[in-house]
């Protein structure tokens, strides 16, 4: 079939297999062109098919030569429906890993469930024996608790009082004011249940009990802080409450793992266009302005560059944590000069000057590339087979 993007708000319901493969190829090429990473040998990535989790898997495999298991929630093509981007990404990853003699396996299913955890543990036992790095990079709108059966839905809302600020429709470039009512207590509770640290702790606990976590193992999950203008909707909002919980969980995991020399971290990453971040109000306009300023200053990074920096400079460096036990690879985003310039533009930006002041073009391109569109060297008019198998799918 000929596959074109079909968007509904911040969602694209189609994905292009060759375009996704191209994106993977570029990420692999980037990592292979850098100095080899000294670090992990057998890696589990939970949430491995897109965004930061995918880039972590690529950095581990192609940067450090590690064996990897990726767990993710994606679907294959069916009838007239294409597969999801994460499916095509993982197919391309597995093919590339195989062709370079790296051992890798993929598990598709709900990481929040006991079944998928048990399946992953069995796979680690039979193929690797143990893993020495666990990356937790799940971003999801809902979670069913494996023990109680309660389904929680996460919301992106301020806490306490309503929040108004500029926002942008990145398809049209229209800048407008948005006002978001505060979350209820129950919405806060549910968002923490989805995006907080409970599931990360369950993973580590079960891996530990099953004896598949190597002595001295490292685990890392990802967080975001960002500038004050987004604090009411992000860091002090429902999602920020969940991130506080995630960061607390790192301390608990550190205590649990330290007996055998293990380590738990939260890495605070840069704001980037991913399927998850494009769903947050206000943030796409901030990211567009940030991209422009960081590109002008030669400081722009995408997921793979961030993850290469995390793996090569921070994760295996004892001095890499700040006073709050966080790894800060958002350091360039948060630099005073960068933020000052972004804020100057923020005050001025409106529909008429959005192209002049921000990198709306770059934002849009990154958004479509998440789904395998707008990749250079791909013929989007050509007939393509949407049915792609993931090698080593367990
Ligand atoms: P993403 O949407 O690109 O990736 C999410 C991954 O989780 C996908 O692989 C998806 O398949 C998987 N997933 C979702 N539900 C699942 C389930 N039930 N079972 C198994 N897998 C599931 O998101 P992302 O932006 O890369 O976010 C990853 C982490 O990075 C999150 O913790 C996020 O808060 C954090 N982060 C993101 C940004 C950003 O700007 N995008 C910045 C800093 C930190």
PDB file of C-alpha atoms and ligand atoms in Angstrom, residues 47-53 71-74 109-112 137-140 195 222-224 234 243 269-272 274-277 287, ligand 1:
ATOM      1  CA  UNK A  47       9.452   0.877  26.987  1.00  0.00           C
ATOM      2  CA  UNK A  48      11.985   0.191  24.230  1.00  0.00           C
ATOM      3  CA  UNK A  49      10.228   0.964  20.954  1.00  0.00           C
ATOM      4  CA  UNK A  50      10.171   4.775  20.652  1.00  0.00           C
ATOM      5  CA  UNK A  51      11.672   7.928  22.132  1.00  0.00           C
ATOM      6  CA  UNK A  52      14.163   7.689  24.968  1.00  0.00           C
ATOM      7  CA  UNK A  53      13.763   3.947  25.549  1.00  0.00           C
ATOM      8  CA  UNK A  71       9.709  -4.752  26.123  1.00  0.00           C
ATOM      9  CA  UNK A  72       7.093  -2.510  24.518  1.00  0.00           C
ATOM     10  CA  UNK A  73       3.420  -2.101  23.722  1.00  0.00           C
ATOM     11  CA  UNK A  74       2.913  -1.945  19.971  1.00  0.00           C
ATOM     12  CA  UNK A 109       2.807  -6.723  25.727  1.00  0.00           C
ATOM     13  CA  UNK A 110       1.731  -4.810  28.785  1.00  0.00           C
ATOM     14  CA  UNK A 111       4.803  -4.121  30.928  1.00  0.00           C
ATOM     15  CA  UNK A 112       2.518  -3.342  33.865  1.00  0.00           C
ATOM     16  CA  UNK A 137      11.244   4.243  29.955  1.00  0.00           C
ATOM     17  CA  UNK A 138       7.525   3.543  29.866  1.00  0.00           C
ATOM     18  CA  UNK A 139       5.218   6.465  29.062  1.00  0.00           C
ATOM     19  CA  UNK A 140       1.581   5.495  29.012  1.00  0.00           C
ATOM     20  CA  UNK A 195       3.634   7.424  35.690  1.00  0.00           C
ATOM     21  CA  UNK A 222      13.706   9.122  33.097  1.00  0.00           C
ATOM     22  CA  UNK A 223      12.287  12.388  34.337  1.00  0.00           C
ATOM     23  CA  UNK A 224      11.848  15.999  33.304  1.00  0.00           C
ATOM     24  CA  UNK A 234       4.450  19.832  34.192  1.00  0.00           C
ATOM     25  CA  UNK A 243       7.866  12.252  38.663  1.00  0.00           C
ATOM     26  CA  UNK A 269      16.432  14.457  30.186  1.00  0.00           C
ATOM     27  CA  UNK A 270      15.927  17.281  27.736  1.00  0.00           C
ATOM     28  CA  UNK A 271      12.503  18.205  26.331  1.00  0.00           C
ATOM     29  CA  UNK A 272      12.159  16.543  22.939  1.00  0.00           C
ATOM     30  CA  UNK A 274       8.123  12.286  21.223  1.00  0.00           C
ATOM     31  CA  UNK A 275       4.684  10.719  21.053  1.00  0.00           C
ATOM     32  CA  UNK A 276       4.276  11.451  24.766  1.00  0.00           C
ATOM     33  CA  UNK A 277       5.508  15.038  24.884  1.00  0.00           C
ATOM     34  CA  UNK A 287      10.009  22.874  22.584  1.00  0.00           C
TER      35      UNK A 287
HETATM   36  P1  LIG B   1       7.496   7.472  24.130  1.00  0.00           P
HETATM   37  O1  LIG B   1       6.024   7.643  24.042  1.00  0.00           O
HETATM   38  O2  LIG B   1       8.303   7.799  22.923  1.00  0.00           O
HETATM   39  O3  LIG B   1       7.865   5.971  24.564  1.00  0.00           O
HETATM   40  C1  LIG B   1       7.124   5.244  25.468  1.00  0.00           C
HETATM   41  C2  LIG B   1       7.484   3.781  25.400  1.00  0.00           C
HETATM   42  O4  LIG B   1       6.695   3.092  26.397  1.00  0.00           O
HETATM   43  C3  LIG B   1       7.160   3.087  24.068  1.00  0.00           C
HETATM   44  O5  LIG B   1       8.162   2.149  23.762  1.00  0.00           O
HETATM   45  C4  LIG B   1       5.862   2.330  24.361  1.00  0.00           C
HETATM   46  O6  LIG B   1       5.677   1.151  23.580  1.00  0.00           O
HETATM   47  C5  LIG B   1       6.105   1.949  25.806  1.00  0.00           C
HETATM   48  N1  LIG B   1       4.887   1.615  26.526  1.00  0.00           N
HETATM   49  C6  LIG B   1       3.802   2.380  26.767  1.00  0.00           C
HETATM   50  N2  LIG B   1       2.881   1.681  27.486  1.00  0.00           N
HETATM   51  C7  LIG B   1       3.414   0.459  27.700  1.00  0.00           C
HETATM   52  C8  LIG B   1       2.977  -0.710  28.355  1.00  0.00           C
HETATM   53  N3  LIG B   1       1.797  -0.758  28.977  1.00  0.00           N
HETATM   54  N4  LIG B   1       3.776  -1.798  28.324  1.00  0.00           N
HETATM   55  C9  LIG B   1       4.981  -1.798  27.688  1.00  0.00           C
HETATM   56  N5  LIG B   1       5.464  -0.700  27.080  1.00  0.00           N
HETATM   57  C10 LIG B   1       4.690   0.411  27.086  1.00  0.00           C
HETATM   58  O7  LIG B   1       7.935   8.345  25.396  1.00  0.00           O
HETATM   59  P2  LIG B   1       9.251   9.123  25.803  1.00  0.00           P
HETATM   60  O8  LIG B   1       9.001  10.572  25.615  1.00  0.00           O
HETATM   61  O9  LIG B   1      10.471   8.491  25.240  1.00  0.00           O
HETATM   62  O10 LIG B   1       9.215   8.898  27.381  1.00  0.00           O
HETATM   63  C11 LIG B   1       9.977   7.920  28.053  1.00  0.00           C
HETATM   64  C12 LIG B   1      10.352   8.468  29.421  1.00  0.00           C
HETATM   65  O11 LIG B   1      11.170   9.637  29.248  1.00  0.00           O
HETATM   66  C13 LIG B   1       9.144   8.922  30.250  1.00  0.00           C
HETATM   67  O12 LIG B   1       9.376   8.626  31.597  1.00  0.00           O
HETATM   68  C14 LIG B   1       9.145  10.423  30.039  1.00  0.00           C
HETATM   69  O13 LIG B   1       8.491  11.125  31.068  1.00  0.00           O
HETATM   70  C15 LIG B   1      10.640  10.691  30.023  1.00  0.00           C
HETATM   71  N6  LIG B   1      11.050  11.979  29.461  1.00  0.00           N
HETATM   72  C16 LIG B   1      10.590  12.420  28.259  1.00  0.00           C
HETATM   73  C17 LIG B   1      10.967  13.677  27.791  1.00  0.00           C
HETATM   74  C18 LIG B   1      10.473  14.217  26.470  1.00  0.00           C
HETATM   75  O14 LIG B   1      10.597  15.416  26.238  1.00  0.00           O
HETATM   76  N7  LIG B   1       9.945  13.394  25.597  1.00  0.00           N
HETATM   77  C19 LIG B   1      11.876  14.462  28.528  1.00  0.00           C
HETATM   78  C20 LIG B   1      12.367  13.965  29.731  1.00  0.00           C
HETATM   79  C21 LIG B   1      11.957  12.725  30.196  1.00  0.00           C
END
